[in-house]
Structures are given as C-alpha cells and as structure tokens.
Amino acid sequence: MTLLLAALLIHTNFEGGSLGQIQKVSETHFRLAVKGESDQDHRNRQANWYYFRVDGASSQPLTLDIVNLPGEYNYKPNRGAITKDTPPFISYDGLRWEHVKTYEYDPVEPKLSLHIAPAKATFWIAHCAPYTNENLAKLRDEIRGNADFHEQTIGKTVGGRDLALWTITHGESKSKKTIWLMFRQHSWESGSSWVGEGAVRTLLASDSRRLRQEVVWKIIPLCDPDGVARGGVRFNANGFDLNRNWDVVDPIKMPEITAQRNAVKQWLDSGNRIDLLLSLHNTETGEYLEGPPDGGGNGKFKPLAERVFQILSEHTTFAPAQPIRYAEETTTPGKAGRMTVIQGLYRDFGIAGFLMEQRVSYNAKLGRLPEVPDRLKFGAELVQSLAKAVTQ
Ligand SMILES: [Zn+2]
C-alpha cells in the first residue's frame, strides 16, 4: 500500500512571521521553538511571539508543541509568558482569527501542545491575532481622505521605516484639550493595535463629531514598525526596549524614542497642551492602569487618574485586578535606561501619562478570552471614556 502524504510545510517568510527551530517528531507531530528576543545586553529574553503558516496539511489531526518558553523580565528569570492561559489564535484566511480550542500545557518542560484538526490545507497560527504594518496601511488608505484626519512623519526607525503621528480633530486646536495615544511600543502586543484601530474608526465616524470638536487626538499608531515587520517581541532593531530608555537620549541606537519625544516636545513648545497621555499594552497576566510617578508629584494628577480609572471600570470591558496604581520614578533604580514613557515624560515635561495593560488571557467581564471584535469595541469605549475624563 502506498500512502500519499503531501509534504507539510511550516513557513514564517511573511510580515510578522516568527519561529525558532522546527523539529519534526512524526508526520503529524512537530516541536516548534519560540524564537524569543533579548535586549542590547543579551538579557531580559522575551519569548512570547510566534506566528507561522502551515501549508499542505491533510485532515489528519496535528500536534504542534510550542517550546523554548522560559525568559527573563526586568532581570528576573521566569518560566515564560506562554502558559495554559494563553492559547494562540488560528486563521484559515489570514483575516479572521479565533482562539485554538484544544490544547494542553505542560508546566514541567514547559510546553504548550496544540491539537489541530485542520479544516483546510493552509492555516496560520499566532500567539495573538496579528496586526502588522500592512494592516495599518490598509486603515490609513481608508481614512486618509477624511478632512478631520492629518498624518505627519515624525522620524525614521533604525530600519528606515517612517514613524507616523496622526492628528484627529475638527476645527481649530488651540483652545481644546489634547489626548495623546501611543500603540505598540512592544511589537508582540498586537491586541493593543486592534484597540487602536477601533479608537481611530470611532473618532472618525460621522456621529463622533463631538469627540473631534472637544479634543485634539494625537496618535502614534505604531511605535515599533521594525519590530512588527520582523515578528519581534519587545525590542527595537538595536535591542532597546522602547518602553524603557526614556531617560536616555540616543538618536542612533533608539531613533524611535527620540522622534516620539521630539513630537511631544514640539507640540508643547508650540503653545499646546497635553491633558492626558496613554500608552496601551498587553500582558498575559495582569490587567491594570498605572498613572504618573507619585500621582504627579504630591498627587496633583490623582483626581484625573481616579476619574479615568472609574469611568473605564464602569463603562468598558477593562477588567482591572487592582485599583489604580502609580509608577515609581523608574523601573530599575540605580540603572540608566530604565524609565518608561510615562516616567520619562513626567520627568521632562510634567505630563499626566498613563500606561494600560490589557490581558490576552481570560477577561472576567467578557466571561471568555478576548477576540478581535472585543478589542475593536474597547477602542470605541476607550476614546469615549478618555474624552469624558478630561472634559468633565
Ligand atoms: Zn508592553
């Protein structure tokens, strides 16, 4: 008897694709190492982005073990961010994504074993539903003709890609409040980009004129285009964490931070204000909102912070596991290059900056794992909530 099996191929040669070593255990069982990424000093290994395509799958069930998970965070070793709580997404068209339903986690190795009964010969799997430069370009093409939308290039990445700053407002700007939003300081956190898309679509909707009349929205939609393109995790092309290093200025090693800080500075130097800045992130574990150091020095931003926290908690699917918290002055005392964007911008300009982490695992308010439509919807809720918080 001849068994004709088409060769099963696993690819990562597309935007955002990433895997380490691929090991074939049998025709239907593969061990797939997460590539991971370390910083400029070969420390702080982060191993929580993988994104690959399978071609030539038959209808036979496949076992795909995701391995090489342990890492390090702020110089403390860990067993990895990928666990039983973080099943990946699967897509059969590269557009619609849903969570893999059958999997098990072995904490001893550790490994996450996916059991896939392929519905088609080709499918994609990713830690989170990907959102790439290509997704952003499509959104830009849709909205660039809107009279209330303006795009400028504020600098280039290490890899020579443009860094965009979007402005959304209606009419003159000077007397308005300004809300400054940042997405994807860390390239693996694609969930935050889906929120960003939901936010932008809401701000430009015909029935959202009030949001544009009352507030100037400044948006950096993609802080690390190089990382997103190569399927990176947390560091720019030179290995620098773009949500640390806000206390150093190095336009060669980290031109992204230089460009983003300059854009903020120029806005303020032109006589404008920033009433609230928010950088949105994802984690596998905690969901929380963090305000500026010491609540803005003696707590002057605490009323605003508490208002933001309360509105988001009451009116959105933001599901914090703890009350509003406030950043320390830096993340790693005594070590240069460890300030986050909100720490650095508070130190330099006294800005009321916030960092929001959203879990990619179970959301108690949704009662399930967050899917792409949940992220888009949260984007709408987010801009409505922030506008309310600064105009109240
Ligand atoms: Zn992050």
Tab-separated table of C-alpha atoms and ligand atoms in Angstrom:
chain	number	residue	atom	x	y	z
A	1	MET	CA	0.000	0.000	0.000
A	2	THR	CA	1.267	3.436	-0.832
A	3	LEU	CA	0.344	6.211	1.463
A	4	LEU	CA	0.409	9.511	-0.362
A	5	LEU	CA	1.017	12.304	2.040
A	6	ALA	CA	1.616	15.800	0.755
A	7	ALA	CA	4.600	17.361	2.459
A	8	LEU	CA	3.555	19.539	5.343
A	9	LEU	CA	5.464	22.808	5.338
A	10	ILE	CA	5.779	25.416	8.050
A	11	HIS	CA	6.645	28.952	6.959
A	12	THR	CA	7.451	32.272	8.610
A	13	ASN	CA	8.514	34.202	5.484
A	14	PHE	CA	5.895	36.946	5.714
A	15	GLU	CA	5.394	40.138	7.716
A	16	GLY	CA	5.376	39.414	11.445
A	17	GLY	CA	6.254	35.723	10.978
A	18	SER	CA	8.486	34.218	13.661
A	19	LEU	CA	9.617	30.818	14.921
A	20	GLY	CA	12.857	29.351	16.196
A	21	GLN	CA	13.911	25.784	15.453
A	22	ILE	CA	11.377	23.411	13.928
A	23	GLN	CA	11.714	19.756	14.905
A	24	LYS	CA	9.728	17.005	13.225
A	25	VAL	CA	8.749	14.276	15.702
A	26	SER	CA	6.495	12.460	13.211
A	27	GLU	CA	4.403	13.278	10.142
A	28	THR	CA	1.742	14.746	12.417
A	29	HIS	CA	3.769	15.961	15.387
A	30	PHE	CA	6.139	18.929	15.425
A	31	ARG	CA	8.044	20.776	18.114
A	32	LEU	CA	8.176	24.488	17.351
A	33	ALA	CA	10.575	26.653	19.342
A	34	VAL	CA	9.619	30.220	20.102
A	35	LYS	CA	12.453	32.334	18.755
A	36	GLY	CA	12.460	34.864	21.590
A	37	GLU	CA	14.365	38.076	21.732
A	38	SER	CA	16.934	39.556	24.131
A	39	ASP	CA	17.953	43.149	24.745
A	40	GLN	CA	21.136	45.054	23.912
A	41	ASP	CA	22.979	43.299	26.772
A	42	HIS	CA	21.653	39.823	25.849
A	43	ARG	CA	19.378	39.919	28.892
A	44	ASN	CA	15.632	40.001	29.519
A	45	ARG	CA	14.777	37.272	26.991
A	46	GLN	CA	11.138	37.572	25.976
A	47	ALA	CA	9.638	34.520	24.310
A	48	ASN	CA	6.032	35.330	23.634
A	49	TRP	CA	5.650	35.907	19.928
A	50	TYR	CA	5.209	33.182	17.357
A	51	TYR	CA	3.372	33.394	14.064
A	52	PHE	CA	3.601	30.791	11.315
A	53	ARG	CA	1.739	29.331	8.389
A	54	VAL	CA	1.168	25.639	7.745
A	55	ASP	CA	0.780	24.515	4.135
A	56	GLY	CA	-0.131	21.071	2.855
A	57	ALA	CA	-1.972	19.870	5.952
A	58	SER	CA	-4.182	16.819	5.446
A	59	SER	CA	-7.283	16.196	7.515
A	60	GLN	CA	-5.184	14.175	9.976
A	61	PRO	CA	-5.002	15.749	13.451
A	62	LEU	CA	-1.738	17.542	14.144
A	63	THR	CA	0.092	18.067	17.403
A	64	LEU	CA	2.171	21.234	17.499
A	65	ASP	CA	4.247	21.693	20.660
A	66	ILE	CA	5.240	25.293	21.348
A	67	VAL	CA	8.554	25.063	23.244
A	68	ASN	CA	11.582	27.067	24.466
A	69	LEU	CA	9.395	29.307	26.587
A	70	PRO	CA	11.424	30.421	29.655
A	71	GLY	CA	12.584	34.027	29.762
A	72	GLU	CA	13.531	36.978	31.918
A	73	TYR	CA	11.780	40.259	32.795
A	74	ASN	CA	13.415	43.276	34.446
A	75	TYR	CA	16.386	40.945	35.129
A	76	LYS	CA	14.284	38.277	36.905
A	77	PRO	CA	14.106	34.788	35.306
A	78	ASN	CA	10.688	33.226	34.654
A	79	ARG	CA	9.079	30.133	33.123
A	80	GLY	CA	7.763	32.143	30.208
A	81	ALA	CA	4.655	34.112	29.419
A	82	ILE	CA	3.085	31.314	27.373
A	83	THR	CA	1.003	29.067	29.634
A	84	LYS	CA	-2.312	27.209	29.864
A	85	ASP	CA	-3.967	30.644	29.929
A	86	THR	CA	-2.684	31.754	26.528
A	87	PRO	CA	-3.910	29.531	23.699
A	88	PRO	CA	-2.964	31.071	20.348
A	89	PHE	CA	-5.194	32.271	17.538
A	90	ILE	CA	-5.796	30.330	14.315
A	91	SER	CA	-6.955	31.619	10.939
A	92	TYR	CA	-7.796	29.870	7.676
A	93	ASP	CA	-7.797	33.044	5.563
A	94	GLY	CA	-5.247	35.292	7.301
A	95	LEU	CA	-8.062	37.744	8.080
A	96	ARG	CA	-10.448	36.223	10.614
A	97	TRP	CA	-8.871	34.897	13.780
A	98	GLU	CA	-10.208	32.811	16.635
A	99	HIS	CA	-8.638	31.037	19.587
A	100	VAL	CA	-7.402	27.462	19.291
A	101	LYS	CA	-9.799	25.393	21.403
A	102	THR	CA	-7.882	22.160	22.061
A	103	TYR	CA	-4.535	22.373	23.799
A	104	GLU	CA	-2.724	21.403	26.976
A	105	TYR	CA	0.099	22.924	28.932
A	106	ASP	CA	2.961	21.016	30.500
A	107	PRO	CA	4.483	23.218	33.216
A	108	VAL	CA	7.450	20.872	33.684
A	109	GLU	CA	9.207	21.349	30.335
A	110	PRO	CA	7.338	23.876	29.921
A	111	LYS	CA	5.413	23.498	26.643
A	112	LEU	CA	2.041	24.342	25.162
A	113	SER	CA	0.715	21.488	22.981
A	114	LEU	CA	-1.834	22.440	20.329
A	115	HIS	CA	-4.122	19.814	18.854
A	116	ILE	CA	-5.324	20.943	15.449
A	117	ALA	CA	-7.796	19.127	13.207
A	118	PRO	CA	-7.112	21.149	10.045
A	119	ALA	CA	-10.269	22.369	8.304
A	120	LYS	CA	-8.151	23.415	5.303
A	121	ALA	CA	-4.679	22.595	3.954
A	122	THR	CA	-3.395	26.074	4.816
A	123	PHE	CA	-3.753	27.863	8.114
A	124	TRP	CA	-1.983	30.448	10.228
A	125	ILE	CA	-1.258	30.312	13.967
A	126	ALA	CA	-0.106	33.214	16.142
A	127	HIS	CA	0.257	33.963	19.843
A	128	CYS	CA	-2.230	36.834	19.356
A	129	ALA	CA	-4.254	37.900	16.314
A	130	PRO	CA	-1.549	39.688	14.275
A	131	TYR	CA	-1.739	43.368	13.393
A	132	THR	CA	1.078	44.388	11.059
A	133	ASN	CA	2.295	47.454	9.128
A	134	GLU	CA	0.148	46.092	6.306
A	135	ASN	CA	-2.986	46.252	8.485
A	136	LEU	CA	-2.137	49.816	9.419
A	137	ALA	CA	-1.530	50.795	5.772
A	138	LYS	CA	-4.991	49.476	4.875
A	139	LEU	CA	-6.574	51.529	7.642
A	140	ARG	CA	-4.641	54.621	6.529
A	141	ASP	CA	-5.841	54.164	2.940
A	142	GLU	CA	-9.418	54.087	4.179
A	143	ILE	CA	-9.218	57.221	6.331
A	144	ARG	CA	-6.679	59.487	4.628
A	145	GLY	CA	-9.354	61.387	2.692
A	146	ASN	CA	-11.192	62.424	5.869
A	147	ALA	CA	-10.939	66.199	6.410
A	148	ASP	CA	-10.519	65.726	10.181
A	149	PHE	CA	-7.565	63.354	9.756
A	150	HIS	CA	-3.987	64.513	9.306
A	151	GLU	CA	-0.814	62.444	9.097
A	152	GLN	CA	2.759	63.555	9.568
A	153	THR	CA	6.056	61.664	9.616
A	154	ILE	CA	7.988	62.394	12.796
A	155	GLY	CA	11.120	60.365	12.077
A	156	LYS	CA	12.568	57.076	10.911
A	157	THR	CA	13.161	53.769	12.635
A	158	VAL	CA	16.542	52.007	12.797
A	159	GLY	CA	15.413	50.094	9.693
A	160	GLY	CA	14.466	53.279	7.819
A	161	ARG	CA	10.691	52.953	8.178
A	162	ASP	CA	8.557	56.057	8.655
A	163	LEU	CA	7.190	56.819	12.110
A	164	ALA	CA	3.710	58.270	11.803
A	165	LEU	CA	1.858	60.720	14.026
A	166	TRP	CA	-1.858	61.038	13.329
A	167	THR	CA	-3.945	64.017	14.375
A	168	ILE	CA	-7.714	63.756	14.520
A	169	THR	CA	-9.739	66.849	15.345
A	170	HIS	CA	-12.404	69.109	13.902
A	171	GLY	CA	-11.773	72.839	13.550
A	172	GLU	CA	-9.121	74.850	15.353
A	173	SER	CA	-6.940	73.287	18.047
A	174	LYS	CA	-5.676	75.937	20.420
A	175	SER	CA	-8.465	76.082	22.988
A	176	LYS	CA	-9.052	72.327	23.141
A	177	LYS	CA	-7.926	69.570	25.413
A	178	THR	CA	-5.350	67.194	23.926
A	179	ILE	CA	-5.247	63.440	24.416
A	180	TRP	CA	-2.105	61.707	23.206
A	181	LEU	CA	-2.291	57.961	22.474
A	182	MET	CA	0.549	55.529	21.785
A	183	PHE	CA	0.255	51.978	20.491
A	184	ARG	CA	2.731	49.125	20.001
A	185	GLN	CA	5.785	50.239	21.922
A	186	HIS	CA	6.192	46.461	22.098
A	187	SER	CA	5.774	44.658	18.831
A	188	TRP	CA	4.190	41.420	20.093
A	189	GLU	CA	1.264	43.301	21.683
A	190	SER	CA	-0.996	43.210	18.637
A	191	GLY	CA	-4.151	43.301	20.752
A	192	SER	CA	-3.412	46.945	21.510
A	193	SER	CA	-3.318	47.754	17.781
A	194	TRP	CA	-6.799	46.307	17.292
A	195	VAL	CA	-7.892	48.636	20.095
A	196	GLY	CA	-6.121	51.478	18.278
A	197	GLU	CA	-7.980	50.701	15.062
A	198	GLY	CA	-11.277	50.663	16.949
A	199	ALA	CA	-10.375	54.000	18.535
A	200	VAL	CA	-9.464	55.643	15.217
A	201	ARG	CA	-12.561	54.357	13.425
A	202	THR	CA	-14.736	55.672	16.242
A	203	LEU	CA	-13.047	59.078	16.290
A	204	LEU	CA	-13.594	59.490	12.541
A	205	ALA	CA	-17.174	58.193	12.480
A	206	SER	CA	-19.777	60.680	11.263
A	207	ASP	CA	-21.629	60.553	14.581
A	208	SER	CA	-18.471	61.242	16.636
A	209	ARG	CA	-18.136	64.904	15.726
A	210	ARG	CA	-18.295	65.916	19.390
A	211	LEU	CA	-15.221	63.826	20.202
A	212	ARG	CA	-13.384	65.727	17.459
A	213	GLN	CA	-14.748	69.141	18.394
A	214	GLU	CA	-13.860	68.895	22.065
A	215	VAL	CA	-10.491	67.171	21.889
A	216	VAL	CA	-7.369	67.127	19.743
A	217	TRP	CA	-6.377	63.485	19.371
A	218	LYS	CA	-2.678	62.874	18.729
A	219	ILE	CA	-1.982	59.236	17.933
A	220	ILE	CA	1.234	57.323	17.345
A	221	PRO	CA	-0.395	54.210	15.901
A	222	LEU	CA	2.727	52.073	15.681
A	223	CYS	CA	5.761	52.906	17.829
A	224	ASP	CA	7.916	49.985	16.625
A	225	PRO	CA	7.285	49.323	12.906
A	226	ASP	CA	10.579	47.411	12.561
A	227	GLY	CA	9.699	45.009	15.367
A	228	VAL	CA	6.225	44.435	13.964
A	229	ALA	CA	7.678	43.743	10.497
A	230	ARG	CA	10.220	41.171	11.654
A	231	GLY	CA	7.947	39.434	14.143
A	232	GLY	CA	9.853	40.859	17.104
A	233	VAL	CA	8.834	40.801	20.715
A	234	ARG	CA	9.867	43.775	22.768
A	235	PHE	CA	12.997	45.466	21.438
A	236	ASN	CA	13.870	47.724	18.512
A	237	ALA	CA	16.318	46.593	15.827
A	238	ASN	CA	19.259	47.533	18.065
A	239	GLY	CA	17.865	45.643	21.055
A	240	PHE	CA	16.453	48.593	23.000
A	241	ASP	CA	13.142	48.342	24.800
A	242	LEU	CA	11.063	51.251	23.501
A	243	ASN	CA	9.178	51.486	26.785
A	244	ARG	CA	12.376	51.797	28.766
A	245	ASN	CA	15.205	54.132	27.819
A	246	TRP	CA	13.091	57.306	28.070
A	247	ASP	CA	15.736	58.639	30.475
A	248	VAL	CA	18.487	58.448	27.848
A	249	VAL	CA	18.705	60.241	24.514
A	250	ASP	CA	20.373	58.311	21.706
A	251	PRO	CA	19.042	59.088	18.219
A	252	ILE	CA	21.299	56.425	16.667
A	253	LYS	CA	20.525	53.451	18.911
A	254	MET	CA	16.877	54.326	19.532
A	255	PRO	CA	15.687	56.859	16.967
A	256	GLU	CA	12.067	55.833	17.635
A	257	ILE	CA	12.159	57.243	21.187
A	258	THR	CA	13.942	60.394	20.013
A	259	ALA	CA	11.297	61.029	17.335
A	260	GLN	CA	8.399	60.356	19.707
A	261	ARG	CA	9.809	62.559	22.457
A	262	ASN	CA	10.535	65.364	19.941
A	263	ALA	CA	6.966	65.191	18.647
A	264	VAL	CA	5.663	65.674	22.191
A	265	LYS	CA	8.142	68.491	22.822
A	266	GLN	CA	7.308	70.312	19.596
A	267	TRP	CA	3.587	70.142	20.357
A	268	LEU	CA	4.180	71.656	23.808
A	269	ASP	CA	6.731	74.218	22.540
A	270	SER	CA	4.129	75.460	20.036
A	271	GLY	CA	1.949	76.546	22.932
A	272	ASN	CA	-0.275	73.467	23.023
A	273	ARG	CA	-1.133	71.247	25.965
A	274	ILE	CA	-1.326	67.530	26.676
A	275	ASP	CA	-4.046	66.815	29.198
A	276	LEU	CA	-3.626	63.067	29.188
A	277	LEU	CA	-1.245	60.635	27.528
A	278	LEU	CA	-1.939	56.910	27.359
A	279	SER	CA	0.284	54.097	26.145
A	280	LEU	CA	-1.607	50.878	25.649
A	281	HIS	CA	-0.020	47.456	26.220
A	282	ASN	CA	-0.833	43.770	26.521
A	283	THR	CA	0.281	41.172	29.034
A	284	GLU	CA	-0.517	37.512	29.524
A	285	THR	CA	-1.311	38.088	33.193
A	286	GLY	CA	-2.220	41.412	34.803
A	287	GLU	CA	-4.760	43.999	33.669
A	288	TYR	CA	-4.249	47.410	35.233
A	289	LEU	CA	-3.922	51.150	34.810
A	290	GLU	CA	-0.798	52.930	36.012
A	291	GLY	CA	-0.599	56.678	36.480
A	292	PRO	CA	2.356	59.087	36.544
A	293	PRO	CA	5.037	58.816	39.276
A	294	ASP	CA	3.643	59.728	42.680
A	295	GLY	CA	0.327	60.651	41.047
A	296	GLY	CA	2.098	63.633	39.500
A	297	GLY	CA	4.327	64.748	42.365
A	298	ASN	CA	2.316	65.217	45.586
A	299	GLY	CA	-0.609	63.624	43.785
A	300	LYS	CA	-1.779	66.542	41.652
A	301	PHE	CA	-2.932	64.167	38.876
A	302	LYS	CA	-4.651	61.746	41.256
A	303	PRO	CA	-8.171	63.168	40.755
A	304	LEU	CA	-7.766	62.773	36.973
A	305	ALA	CA	-6.271	59.295	37.395
A	306	GLU	CA	-9.093	58.179	39.647
A	307	ARG	CA	-11.676	59.582	37.220
A	308	VAL	CA	-10.104	57.759	34.262
A	309	PHE	CA	-9.929	54.530	36.253
A	310	GLN	CA	-13.513	54.813	37.464
A	311	ILE	CA	-15.006	55.620	34.047
A	312	LEU	CA	-13.096	52.804	32.359
A	313	SER	CA	-14.015	50.350	35.104
A	314	GLU	CA	-17.702	51.234	34.998
A	315	HIS	CA	-18.318	51.684	31.283
A	316	THR	CA	-15.916	49.379	29.451
A	317	THR	CA	-14.592	45.813	29.435
A	318	PHE	CA	-11.409	46.990	31.165
A	319	ALA	CA	-11.190	44.381	33.949
A	320	PRO	CA	-8.568	45.547	36.435
A	321	ALA	CA	-7.351	43.144	39.093
A	322	GLN	CA	-6.237	46.019	41.328
A	323	PRO	CA	-7.016	49.716	41.963
A	324	ILE	CA	-5.269	52.463	40.026
A	325	ARG	CA	-1.575	52.392	40.774
A	326	TYR	CA	1.171	54.943	40.273
A	327	ALA	CA	4.539	54.424	38.639
A	328	GLU	CA	7.783	54.560	40.542
A	329	GLU	CA	10.318	57.104	39.367
A	330	THR	CA	11.997	54.390	37.257
A	331	THR	CA	11.630	50.605	36.802
A	332	THR	CA	15.130	49.568	37.929
A	333	PRO	CA	16.539	52.037	40.483
A	334	GLY	CA	20.185	52.928	40.040
A	335	LYS	CA	20.319	51.755	36.420
A	336	ALA	CA	20.176	54.170	33.489
A	337	GLY	CA	17.866	53.469	30.586
A	338	ARG	CA	15.023	52.037	32.680
A	339	MET	CA	12.377	54.758	32.525
A	340	THR	CA	9.107	54.020	30.761
A	341	VAL	CA	7.444	56.613	28.553
A	342	ILE	CA	5.237	57.850	31.378
A	343	GLN	CA	8.171	58.066	33.788
A	344	GLY	CA	10.362	59.904	31.262
A	345	LEU	CA	7.714	62.325	30.022
A	346	TYR	CA	6.668	63.132	33.571
A	347	ARG	CA	10.261	63.884	34.500
A	348	ASP	CA	10.901	66.005	31.393
A	349	PHE	CA	7.574	67.770	30.829
A	350	GLY	CA	5.335	67.050	33.842
A	351	ILE	CA	2.857	65.183	31.633
A	352	ALA	CA	-0.054	63.190	33.079
A	353	GLY	CA	0.910	59.907	31.420
A	354	PHE	CA	-0.843	56.574	31.852
A	355	LEU	CA	0.035	53.034	30.939
A	356	MET	CA	-2.705	50.496	30.490
A	357	GLU	CA	-2.064	46.774	30.389
A	358	GLN	CA	-4.746	44.524	28.965
A	359	ARG	CA	-4.626	40.779	29.439
A	360	VAL	CA	-4.635	38.491	26.426
A	361	SER	CA	-5.923	35.726	28.714
A	362	TYR	CA	-9.399	35.341	30.273
A	363	ASN	CA	-11.364	38.565	30.760
A	364	ALA	CA	-13.833	38.278	33.653
A	365	LYS	CA	-16.151	40.958	32.258
A	366	LEU	CA	-16.369	39.241	28.878
A	367	GLY	CA	-16.501	35.830	30.542
A	368	ARG	CA	-14.055	34.475	27.943
A	369	LEU	CA	-10.827	35.137	26.099
A	370	PRO	CA	-10.846	38.488	24.261
A	371	GLU	CA	-11.308	38.185	20.484
A	372	VAL	CA	-10.590	40.795	17.781
A	373	PRO	CA	-14.122	42.311	17.790
A	374	ASP	CA	-13.783	42.798	21.573
A	375	ARG	CA	-10.592	44.811	21.028
A	376	LEU	CA	-12.173	46.976	18.332
A	377	LYS	CA	-15.157	47.653	20.578
A	378	PHE	CA	-12.913	48.522	23.502
A	379	GLY	CA	-11.179	51.088	21.263
A	380	ALA	CA	-14.503	52.863	20.851
A	381	GLU	CA	-15.182	52.704	24.588
A	382	LEU	CA	-11.680	53.922	25.361
A	383	VAL	CA	-11.846	57.198	23.421
A	384	GLN	CA	-15.328	57.959	24.735
A	385	SER	CA	-14.130	57.334	28.304
A	386	LEU	CA	-10.949	59.398	27.990
A	387	ALA	CA	-12.808	62.324	26.418
A	388	LYS	CA	-15.283	62.208	29.286
A	389	ALA	CA	-12.461	62.119	31.842
A	390	VAL	CA	-10.696	65.232	30.514
A	391	THR	CA	-13.765	67.318	29.677
A	392	GLN	CA	-15.772	66.630	32.859
B	1	ZN	ZN	4.205	46.333	26.504
